[in-house]
Coordinates of C-alpha atoms in Angstrom, one line a residue:
M1 CA 187.8 98.3 108.1
Q2 CA 189.8 95.6 110.3
A3 CA 193.0 94.6 108.1
L4 CA 193.1 90.9 107.9
T5 CA 196.1 88.5 107.6
K6 CA 196.2 86.4 104.3
A7 CA 195.4 83.0 104.6
P8 CA 198.7 81.3 103.1
A9 CA 197.3 79.2 99.9
S10 CA 195.3 76.3 100.2
K11 CA 196.9 72.7 99.4
T12 CA 195.0 70.1 98.1
T13 CA 195.0 68.1 101.1
S14 CA 195.5 69.6 104.5
E15 CA 197.4 68.0 107.7
A16 CA 195.1 66.0 110.0
K17 CA 194.3 67.6 113.1
I18 CA 192.1 67.0 116.1
V19 CA 189.3 69.9 116.4
T20 CA 186.0 70.8 116.7
G21 CA 183.4 70.4 114.3
A22 CA 182.7 73.9 114.8
E23 CA 186.3 74.8 114.4
A24 CA 186.3 72.4 111.2
V25 CA 183.8 74.7 109.7
L26 CA 186.4 77.7 109.9
L27 CA 189.5 75.6 109.0
S28 CA 187.3 74.8 105.6
L29 CA 186.7 78.2 105.1
L30 CA 190.0 79.2 105.0
E31 CA 191.1 76.4 102.8
E32 CA 188.6 78.0 100.4
G33 CA 189.7 81.0 100.3
V34 CA 186.8 82.9 102.6
D35 CA 187.8 86.4 104.1
T36 CA 184.2 88.0 104.6
I37 CA 181.7 85.8 106.5
F38 CA 178.1 88.0 106.6
G39 CA 175.9 86.8 110.1
Y40 CA 173.9 86.9 113.1
P41 CA 174.8 84.7 115.8
G42 CA 172.2 82.7 118.1
G43 CA 172.1 79.6 120.1
A44 CA 172.1 76.9 117.9
I45 CA 175.2 78.3 116.2
M46 CA 177.2 79.4 119.2
P47 CA 179.5 77.0 119.3
I48 CA 180.7 78.5 116.1
Y49 CA 180.9 81.8 117.1
D50 CA 183.1 81.0 119.7
A51 CA 185.6 79.1 117.8
L52 CA 185.4 82.3 115.5
Y53 CA 186.5 84.3 118.7
G54 CA 190.2 82.9 118.0
Y55 CA 189.8 83.3 113.9
Q56 CA 189.3 86.9 113.6
D57 CA 192.9 88.2 112.4
R58 CA 192.0 86.1 109.2
L59 CA 188.5 86.0 109.1
R60 CA 186.7 89.0 109.0
H61 CA 182.6 88.9 110.6
I62 CA 180.2 91.5 109.7
L63 CA 177.4 91.7 112.0
V64 CA 174.6 91.8 109.7
R65 CA 171.0 93.9 111.7
H66 CA 168.9 91.1 110.4
E67 CA 169.9 87.6 108.8
Q68 CA 168.3 88.8 105.3
G69 CA 170.6 91.8 105.4
A70 CA 173.3 89.4 105.6
T71 CA 171.8 87.5 102.4
H72 CA 171.8 90.4 100.3
A73 CA 175.1 91.3 101.5
A74 CA 176.7 88.3 100.4
Q75 CA 174.5 88.5 97.0
G76 CA 176.6 92.3 96.3
Y77 CA 180.1 90.3 97.2
A78 CA 179.9 87.7 95.2
R79 CA 178.7 89.4 92.4
V80 CA 181.6 91.5 92.6
T81 CA 184.7 89.6 92.9
G82 CA 183.0 86.3 91.8
R83 CA 183.4 84.4 94.8
P84 CA 180.8 82.7 96.6
G85 CA 179.5 84.9 99.7
V86 CA 178.9 83.6 102.8
V87 CA 176.2 84.0 105.7
F88 CA 176.1 82.0 109.3
A89 CA 172.7 82.1 111.2
T90 CA 171.2 80.9 113.9
S91 CA 168.3 77.9 113.6
G92 CA 164.8 78.6 113.5
P93 CA 163.8 82.5 112.6
G94 CA 167.5 82.9 111.8
A95 CA 167.6 79.9 109.5
T96 CA 163.8 81.2 108.2
N97 CA 164.8 84.9 107.5
L98 CA 167.6 83.6 105.1
I99 CA 164.9 82.5 102.6
T100 CA 164.3 85.6 100.8
G101 CA 167.8 86.3 100.0
I102 CA 168.5 82.6 99.4
A103 CA 165.6 83.0 96.5
D104 CA 166.7 86.1 95.0
A105 CA 170.3 84.3 94.8
Q106 CA 168.6 81.3 93.2
I107 CA 166.9 82.9 90.2
D108 CA 169.9 85.2 89.8
S109 CA 173.0 82.6 89.6
T110 CA 174.6 84.1 93.0
P111 CA 177.1 81.5 94.5
M112 CA 176.5 81.4 97.9
V113 CA 176.8 79.1 100.8
C114 CA 174.8 79.9 103.9
I115 CA 175.9 77.9 107.2
T116 CA 173.4 77.8 109.7
G117 CA 173.0 76.2 113.2
Q118 CA 170.9 73.5 114.2
V119 CA 169.7 71.7 117.9
S120 CA 170.9 68.8 118.3
S121 CA 170.4 66.0 116.8
A122 CA 168.8 64.0 119.2
L123 CA 165.8 66.4 119.3
L124 CA 165.3 66.9 115.7
G125 CA 161.4 66.4 115.1
T126 CA 160.4 67.2 118.5
D127 CA 159.9 70.7 117.7
A128 CA 162.5 72.0 119.9
F129 CA 162.7 75.3 120.9
Q130 CA 164.1 77.1 117.7
E131 CA 163.5 74.0 115.8
T132 CA 162.6 74.2 112.3
D133 CA 163.0 72.2 109.1
V134 CA 165.3 74.7 107.1
L135 CA 166.0 71.7 104.5
G136 CA 162.5 71.2 103.4
I137 CA 161.8 75.2 103.8
S138 CA 165.1 75.8 102.0
M139 CA 164.7 72.8 99.1
P140 CA 162.9 74.5 96.3
V141 CA 165.6 77.7 96.7
T142 CA 168.9 75.6 97.1
K143 CA 170.9 74.1 94.3
W144 CA 171.8 72.3 96.5
N145 CA 171.1 71.7 100.9
Y146 CA 172.4 69.4 103.3
Q147 CA 172.1 68.7 106.7
V148 CA 175.2 67.6 108.7
T149 CA 174.8 64.8 112.0
D150 CA 177.9 63.0 111.6
V151 CA 181.2 65.9 112.6
K152 CA 183.2 63.4 110.5
E153 CA 181.2 63.9 107.2
L154 CA 181.7 68.1 107.9
P155 CA 184.9 68.4 105.7
E156 CA 183.8 66.6 102.4
V157 CA 180.3 68.5 102.9
M158 CA 182.1 72.0 103.2
A159 CA 183.8 71.3 100.4
K160 CA 181.1 70.2 98.1
A161 CA 179.3 73.1 99.6
F162 CA 181.6 75.6 97.4
F163 CA 182.6 73.2 94.8
I164 CA 178.7 73.4 94.0
A165 CA 177.5 76.8 94.8
K166 CA 180.4 78.5 92.3
S167 CA 180.8 75.9 89.6
G168 CA 178.2 75.8 85.9
R169 CA 175.3 77.8 86.7
P170 CA 175.9 79.4 90.1
G171 CA 173.9 79.3 92.7
P172 CA 173.1 79.5 96.9
V173 CA 173.7 76.0 99.1
L174 CA 172.5 75.8 102.7
I175 CA 174.2 73.5 104.8
D176 CA 172.7 72.8 108.4
I177 CA 175.0 71.9 111.1
T178 CA 173.2 70.4 114.7
K179 CA 174.9 71.4 117.4
D180 CA 176.1 68.6 119.1
V181 CA 177.9 68.0 115.7
Q182 CA 179.5 71.8 116.4
N183 CA 181.3 70.7 119.8
A184 CA 182.5 66.9 118.7
K185 CA 186.0 66.5 118.4
F186 CA 187.3 64.1 115.4
E187 CA 190.4 64.0 113.0
Y188 CA 189.6 66.9 110.4
T189 CA 191.6 67.1 107.5
Y190 CA 190.9 68.5 103.8
K191 CA 190.3 68.2 100.7
K192 CA 188.9 70.8 97.7
C193 CA 185.9 69.1 95.8
E194 CA 186.5 68.9 92.2
K195 CA 184.2 66.5 90.7
I196 CA 181.0 65.2 92.2
R197 CA 179.5 61.5 90.3
S198 CA 176.5 62.4 88.2
Y199 CA 177.1 66.2 88.6
A200 CA 178.6 67.8 85.3
P201 CA 178.7 71.7 85.5
Y202 CA 180.8 72.3 82.9
P203 CA 179.2 70.7 79.3
R204 CA 181.6 70.1 76.4
V205 CA 181.2 72.6 73.0
N206 CA 179.4 70.3 69.9
A207 CA 181.1 70.8 67.1
E208 CA 178.8 70.4 64.6
D209 CA 176.2 72.9 66.8
I210 CA 179.4 75.4 66.6
E211 CA 179.0 74.7 62.6
A212 CA 175.5 75.4 62.7
A213 CA 175.7 78.5 64.4
A214 CA 178.1 79.9 63.1
K215 CA 177.1 78.9 59.3
L216 CA 173.3 81.4 60.6
I217 CA 175.3 84.1 61.7
N218 CA 177.4 84.3 58.4
A219 CA 174.4 84.1 56.3
A220 CA 172.3 86.4 59.0
K221 CA 171.6 90.6 57.1
K222 CA 170.4 91.2 60.4
P223 CA 171.4 89.4 63.2
Y224 CA 171.1 90.7 67.0
I225 CA 172.9 89.5 70.1
L226 CA 171.1 89.8 73.5
A227 CA 173.1 89.1 76.5
G228 CA 173.0 88.1 79.8
H229 CA 173.9 87.8 83.3
G230 CA 175.6 84.7 82.0
I231 CA 178.3 87.0 79.9
L232 CA 179.7 87.8 83.4
I233 CA 179.2 84.3 85.0
S234 CA 181.9 83.2 82.6
G235 CA 184.1 86.0 82.2
A236 CA 183.0 86.2 78.4
Q237 CA 183.4 89.6 77.9
K238 CA 186.7 90.0 75.7
E239 CA 185.1 87.4 73.5
L240 CA 181.5 89.4 73.0
L241 CA 183.4 91.8 72.4
S242 CA 185.2 90.3 69.9
L243 CA 182.1 88.5 68.4
A244 CA 180.1 91.4 67.6
E245 CA 182.8 93.5 66.1
K246 CA 183.9 91.0 64.1
A247 CA 180.9 90.1 62.4
G248 CA 179.0 93.5 62.9
I249 CA 175.8 92.4 65.6
P250 CA 174.3 95.3 67.1
V251 CA 173.8 94.3 71.2
A252 CA 171.4 94.2 73.7
S253 CA 172.0 94.1 77.3
T254 CA 169.6 92.0 79.4
L255 CA 169.1 93.6 82.9
L256 CA 171.6 91.6 84.6
G257 CA 173.6 91.8 81.6
L258 CA 174.1 95.5 82.3
S259 CA 178.1 96.2 82.0
A260 CA 178.9 93.1 79.9
F261 CA 179.6 94.6 77.0
P262 CA 180.5 98.6 76.8
C263 CA 177.6 101.7 77.3
D264 CA 179.5 103.8 74.8
H265 CA 180.2 101.1 72.5
P266 CA 179.2 101.6 68.6
L267 CA 177.4 98.4 68.7
Y268 CA 175.7 98.8 71.6
V269 CA 171.9 99.2 71.0
G270 CA 170.8 99.4 74.5
Y271 CA 168.7 97.8 77.2
L272 CA 166.1 94.8 76.7
G273 CA 162.7 94.3 78.9
M274 CA 159.6 95.7 79.8
H275 CA 160.6 99.5 80.3
G276 CA 163.6 98.7 78.0
N277 CA 165.0 101.3 75.3
Y278 CA 162.6 101.3 72.0
G279 CA 164.9 99.7 69.9
P280 CA 165.6 97.3 71.4
N281 CA 162.6 95.8 71.7
V282 CA 161.1 96.3 68.4
K283 CA 163.8 95.0 66.4
T284 CA 163.9 91.7 68.2
N285 CA 160.7 91.5 66.4
E286 CA 162.2 92.0 63.0
C287 CA 165.7 90.1 63.1
D288 CA 166.6 87.0 61.5
V289 CA 169.3 85.5 63.4
L290 CA 169.2 86.7 67.5
I291 CA 172.1 85.2 69.2
A292 CA 170.7 84.9 73.0
I293 CA 174.0 84.4 75.2
G294 CA 173.9 83.7 78.7
M295 CA 169.9 84.5 79.7
R296 CA 167.2 83.0 80.2
F297 CA 163.7 84.4 78.3
D298 CA 162.2 86.3 80.9
D299 CA 158.9 87.3 80.6
R300 CA 160.3 90.5 81.7
V301 CA 162.1 90.5 77.6
T302 CA 159.7 88.7 75.7
G303 CA 156.2 89.5 76.9
D304 CA 153.8 87.7 74.9
L305 CA 155.8 84.9 73.8
K306 CA 153.0 83.9 70.8
T307 CA 154.6 86.8 69.0
Y308 CA 158.0 86.7 70.0
A309 CA 160.8 86.8 67.6
R310 CA 158.6 84.3 65.5
Q311 CA 160.5 85.0 62.2
A312 CA 163.9 84.6 63.9
K313 CA 166.4 82.0 63.8
V314 CA 167.2 81.6 67.5
I315 CA 171.0 80.7 68.9
H316 CA 171.0 80.0 72.3
I317 CA 174.0 79.9 74.3
E318 CA 173.1 79.0 77.3
I319 CA 174.9 76.7 80.5
D320 CA 171.6 75.7 81.9
A321 CA 170.1 72.9 79.7
S322 CA 167.0 73.5 81.8
E323 CA 166.5 77.2 79.9
I324 CA 167.3 75.7 76.0
D325 CA 163.8 75.4 74.8
K326 CA 161.9 76.1 78.3
N327 CA 160.4 79.2 76.5
V328 CA 161.7 80.0 73.1
K329 CA 162.0 77.4 70.5
T330 CA 166.0 77.6 69.3
T331 CA 166.8 76.7 65.9
V332 CA 170.5 76.0 67.2
A333 CA 171.1 75.0 70.7
L334 CA 174.7 75.7 72.5
H335 CA 174.4 74.3 75.5
A336 CA 177.8 75.6 76.8
D337 CA 179.6 78.2 79.3
A338 CA 179.4 80.8 77.3
K339 CA 183.2 81.5 77.3
D340 CA 183.7 78.4 75.6
A341 CA 181.1 78.5 73.3
L342 CA 182.3 82.5 71.9
T343 CA 186.0 80.8 71.7
A344 CA 184.9 78.1 69.2
I345 CA 182.8 80.3 68.0
L346 CA 184.9 83.6 66.8
P347 CA 187.2 81.8 64.4
K348 CA 183.8 80.5 62.5
V349 CA 182.7 83.7 62.4
N350 CA 183.1 85.9 58.7
K351 CA 183.8 89.5 59.2
N352 CA 181.2 91.4 58.5
T353 CA 179.3 94.8 58.9
H354 CA 175.7 95.4 58.9
A355 CA 175.8 99.0 59.0
E356 CA 172.2 98.9 57.2
W357 CA 170.5 97.1 59.7
L358 CA 172.5 98.9 62.9
A359 CA 171.4 102.2 61.8
E360 CA 167.6 101.0 61.7
F361 CA 168.9 101.4 65.6
R362 CA 169.8 104.5 65.2
A363 CA 166.4 105.7 63.7
C364 CA 164.5 104.1 67.4
D365 CA 167.4 106.0 69.0
Q366 CA 166.2 109.3 68.1
I367 CA 162.2 108.6 67.7
E368 CA 162.7 107.1 71.6
Y369 CA 165.2 110.7 72.4
D370 CA 162.3 112.6 70.8
K371 CA 159.4 111.2 72.6
V372 CA 160.9 109.8 76.4
I373 CA 164.4 110.9 76.6
Q374 CA 164.6 114.7 76.1
K375 CA 162.1 115.5 78.4
A376 CA 163.7 113.4 81.2
L377 CA 166.8 114.6 81.0
N378 CA 166.3 117.8 80.5
P379 CA 162.4 118.7 81.8
P380 CA 161.2 122.5 81.0
S381 CA 159.8 122.4 84.3
G382 CA 158.8 120.9 87.6
G383 CA 160.4 119.2 90.5
L384 CA 163.6 116.7 90.0
L385 CA 163.0 113.2 87.8
M386 CA 164.6 110.2 88.7
S387 CA 166.1 110.4 85.2
E388 CA 167.9 113.2 85.4
V389 CA 169.3 112.2 89.2
V390 CA 170.7 108.9 87.5
N391 CA 172.0 110.9 84.7
Y392 CA 173.8 113.0 87.3
I393 CA 175.2 110.2 89.3
S394 CA 176.4 108.5 85.5
E395 CA 178.5 111.5 84.5
L396 CA 179.8 112.5 87.9
T397 CA 180.6 108.9 87.6
K398 CA 182.0 108.8 85.0
G399 CA 180.0 105.9 84.2
E400 CA 183.0 103.8 86.3
A401 CA 181.2 103.0 89.4
I402 CA 179.3 99.9 91.0
V403 CA 175.8 100.8 91.4
V404 CA 173.3 98.8 92.9
T405 CA 170.0 99.2 92.9
D406 CA 166.9 98.3 94.9
V407 CA 163.7 97.3 92.9
G408 CA 161.2 99.7 91.6
Q409 CA 160.8 102.9 89.0
H410 CA 163.8 103.7 90.3
Q411 CA 165.8 100.6 89.4
M412 CA 164.3 100.9 85.9
A413 CA 165.3 104.6 85.8
T414 CA 169.0 103.6 87.2
S415 CA 169.4 101.1 84.4
R416 CA 168.1 103.0 81.4
Y417 CA 170.5 106.4 82.5
Y418 CA 173.0 104.8 83.6
K419 CA 176.5 104.6 81.4
Y420 CA 178.1 101.4 82.8
K421 CA 181.7 101.7 81.8
T422 CA 183.3 98.9 83.5
T423 CA 182.8 95.6 83.7
D424 CA 180.6 93.3 86.9
S425 CA 179.6 96.7 87.8
N426 CA 175.4 96.6 87.8
V427 CA 174.5 95.1 91.0
T428 CA 170.7 94.2 91.4
S429 CA 167.7 92.3 92.1
G430 CA 166.0 90.9 88.6
G431 CA 164.3 87.4 88.7
L432 CA 163.0 87.3 92.1
G433 CA 162.6 91.8 92.2
T434 CA 163.1 92.0 96.3
M435 CA 162.5 95.0 97.6
G436 CA 164.6 95.6 100.6
F437 CA 167.6 94.4 98.5
A438 CA 170.0 97.3 97.5
L439 CA 171.4 98.8 101.1
P440 CA 173.0 94.9 102.5
A441 CA 174.3 94.0 98.9
A442 CA 175.7 97.6 98.8
M443 CA 177.4 97.2 101.6
G444 CA 179.2 93.8 100.9
S445 CA 179.7 95.2 96.9
K446 CA 182.0 98.0 99.2
I447 CA 184.1 95.0 101.3
G448 CA 184.3 93.0 98.2
K449 CA 185.3 96.3 96.2
P450 CA 187.1 98.2 98.7
E451 CA 188.9 100.1 96.2
K452 CA 185.8 101.3 94.5
Q453 CA 183.5 103.7 94.4
V454 CA 180.0 102.1 94.8
V455 CA 176.5 103.8 94.8
A456 CA 173.5 102.3 96.1
I457 CA 169.8 104.2 94.3
I458 CA 167.0 103.2 96.5
G459 CA 163.8 103.9 96.1
D460 CA 161.7 105.1 99.4
G461 CA 159.6 102.0 99.6
G462 CA 162.5 99.6 99.4
F463 CA 164.9 101.5 101.6
Q464 CA 162.4 101.2 105.0
M465 CA 162.7 97.3 104.5
T466 CA 166.0 96.7 105.5
L467 CA 167.0 100.6 107.0
Q468 CA 168.0 99.1 110.2
E469 CA 171.7 97.9 108.0
L470 CA 172.7 101.6 108.2
G471 CA 173.7 99.9 111.8
T472 CA 176.2 97.6 110.1
I473 CA 177.6 100.5 107.5
A474 CA 178.1 102.5 110.7
Q475 CA 179.6 100.1 113.1
F476 CA 181.9 98.9 109.7
K477 CA 182.8 102.3 108.6
I478 CA 181.8 100.9 105.3
A479 CA 181.9 103.8 103.3
T480 CA 178.5 103.0 100.4
K481 CA 177.4 106.0 99.0
I482 CA 173.3 105.9 99.3
V483 CA 170.7 108.0 97.2
I484 CA 167.1 107.8 98.4
L485 CA 165.0 108.8 95.2
N486 CA 162.0 109.5 97.8
N487 CA 158.7 110.3 95.4
S488 CA 156.3 109.2 98.2
F489 CA 155.0 106.3 96.7
L490 CA 155.1 103.1 95.9
G491 CA 156.4 104.3 92.7
M492 CA 156.3 101.3 90.0
V493 CA 152.9 100.0 91.6
R494 CA 151.4 103.5 91.6
Q495 CA 152.5 103.6 87.9
W496 CA 150.5 100.4 86.8
Q497 CA 147.5 101.7 88.8
Q498 CA 147.7 105.2 86.9
L499 CA 148.2 103.4 83.2
F500 CA 145.7 100.1 83.7
H501 CA 143.5 101.1 87.0
E502 CA 142.0 104.0 86.3
K503 CA 144.5 106.2 88.9
R504 CA 142.8 104.2 91.3
Y505 CA 145.7 104.8 94.3
S506 CA 145.0 102.0 96.5
C507 CA 147.5 101.4 99.4
T508 CA 150.4 102.9 97.3
E509 CA 151.4 106.4 98.6
M510 CA 153.7 106.9 101.8
I511 CA 154.0 109.0 104.5
N512 CA 157.5 108.5 104.8
P513 CA 159.6 109.4 108.2
D514 CA 162.8 112.0 108.2
F515 CA 165.8 110.1 106.3
V516 CA 167.9 112.2 107.7
A517 CA 167.7 112.5 110.7
I518 CA 167.1 108.6 110.9
T519 CA 170.6 108.3 109.5
K520 CA 172.0 111.0 111.5
G521 CA 171.3 109.0 115.2
F522 CA 173.2 105.8 113.1
G523 CA 176.6 108.3 113.1
I524 CA 176.1 108.5 109.5
Q525 CA 176.4 112.1 107.2
A526 CA 173.4 113.1 105.4
S527 CA 171.2 115.6 103.7
K528 CA 168.5 116.0 101.5
V529 CA 168.2 118.2 97.9
T530 CA 164.3 119.3 96.6
D531 CA 165.7 121.8 93.8
R532 CA 167.2 120.9 90.5
E533 CA 170.1 124.1 91.3
N534 CA 171.5 122.1 94.4
I535 CA 171.7 118.2 93.0
T536 CA 174.5 118.5 91.6
Q537 CA 176.9 119.9 94.2
A538 CA 174.9 118.1 96.9
L539 CA 175.6 114.4 94.6
Q540 CA 179.2 115.8 94.9
T541 CA 179.4 116.5 98.3
M542 CA 178.6 113.3 98.5
L543 CA 180.7 111.1 96.5
D544 CA 183.5 113.3 98.0
H545 CA 182.9 112.6 101.4
D546 CA 184.9 110.0 103.4
G547 CA 182.6 107.2 104.4
P548 CA 179.2 106.4 104.4
Y549 CA 176.8 109.0 103.3
L550 CA 173.1 109.2 102.7
L551 CA 171.5 111.6 100.5
E552 CA 168.0 112.1 100.3
V553 CA 166.6 113.5 96.6
V554 CA 163.0 114.3 96.7
V555 CA 161.5 114.0 93.3
E556 CA 158.2 113.8 91.5
K557 CA 155.3 112.9 92.6
E558 CA 153.5 110.2 90.0
E559 CA 156.9 110.5 87.1
N560 CA 156.5 107.7 85.1
V561 CA 158.9 105.4 83.2
F562 CA 158.7 104.8 79.4
P563 CA 159.2 103.1 77.3
M564 CA 157.1 100.4 79.1
V565 CA 156.1 97.1 77.5
P566 CA 152.9 96.3 79.3
A567 CA 152.2 93.2 81.1
G568 CA 152.0 90.4 78.3
A569 CA 151.7 92.5 75.4
S570 CA 154.2 91.5 72.4
I571 CA 157.3 94.1 72.4
S572 CA 156.4 95.7 69.4
N573 CA 153.2 97.1 71.7
I574 CA 155.9 99.0 73.5
R575 CA 154.5 102.2 74.9
L576 CA 156.5 105.8 74.4
E577 CA 154.0 107.5 77.0

């Protein structure tokens, strides 16, 4: 990929110069430290693309094959770097094609700045060619959006967009810029945004609440930490580890919290949720103090709220006030950044161990191993299982790869069987559950962290939703590795149909194309494996390849992922088979 000239360190205020609105957009991106843009050109954003021609040594543009791919690539980039992903798109269908990725970023708290072109100001409201009310459409799924119709507003709006996107609970913003603004000239200066009236993204830690939380933890006999995505967003991994080790508290992870706590740590008890580990789910309804950090008590974690942790005193550390007491009533609410709250609480927590309580989790581990894991990793016969393939990938990468998953059975198998050893290494679509996420998100992750091994694990259904991004991967030589776990079904839906709809497999079986031939048609190396004897060698060949590589793995058609909490059931009623 093309090397970039590093932009000079930004000053608080740039020197005044006469430029077009289009060039002002690019200068503003450089002021914010942006080096990569994911986008797709079109008529209404053409002035910005024309200006970009002179900035290609400092701003790398990745030409995706569909605007949705740009948003997911920007998400992957943001999730592994912590910096906002940047997206360009034109008006009308270009802008509307961003909406799925924007909604995904909003619910998963991913910072992203989307810049869309718009018809000229004089044409607004006339149903002009490719005019769409992108502000109205995107308002419910953005943290903030704004339409620029006066070129003098542009620098302030750009600065505000980046501040809002990355501060507090991060999220996507959208800036819609009319074509006449892009062409207009003005005197440009830039000042980074550091404060917005009435917007307080970083609440102060309340000392009384810290005292109350520490008192609960110190008196607890069965304390339990639920680690969410907020740990990773705030960079609180070390503080979480320190709290767990000092007080001897078992730690479980949500789907998006995976990699916030080392999977091989003695206090780590597993993964929460509908297809999570047995112990972390059932012990939620047996703990006496539940410490939820940077998580929002999603329904896939809680199951039936009427039966969820009714016996526990709940400490909720959460930066977004709207999430506190929304689903689960708290005993002590810490409205604060996770790192700030944990830093404040650590000195007040007593050193402790809870060996007997931890042993209860280990007893659950044994039950799950005997009932589920042993057969999932060492099947006595039959075809390859998703679980064993993921386990092989985990072993061959030593748990150190960035793993990007799509949505479905393969996602749950990966979350269960990949052993994350390094932080910020799990990239997936959580709250929205977007099929088609993984392939573009993997290429964005690799661009963001080119020194890391990036492995995308995708189902055959989700892969076909965004497989056109193989063209982007080929053009820019993005060396991500792609594993398709092909069971010729929409597997998660099929599992529900089997368990709850008497095996009426309505519209879930798939007649798939030749994935290897398609991939090679894009100029990318690819191969296929169907048997257990050759799987490890095939995976190793993929990992060793210098460049992008796709491996199709044919797995059992009717494999199910267990344990499983039926939708709406109590987490205590988790099924092992």
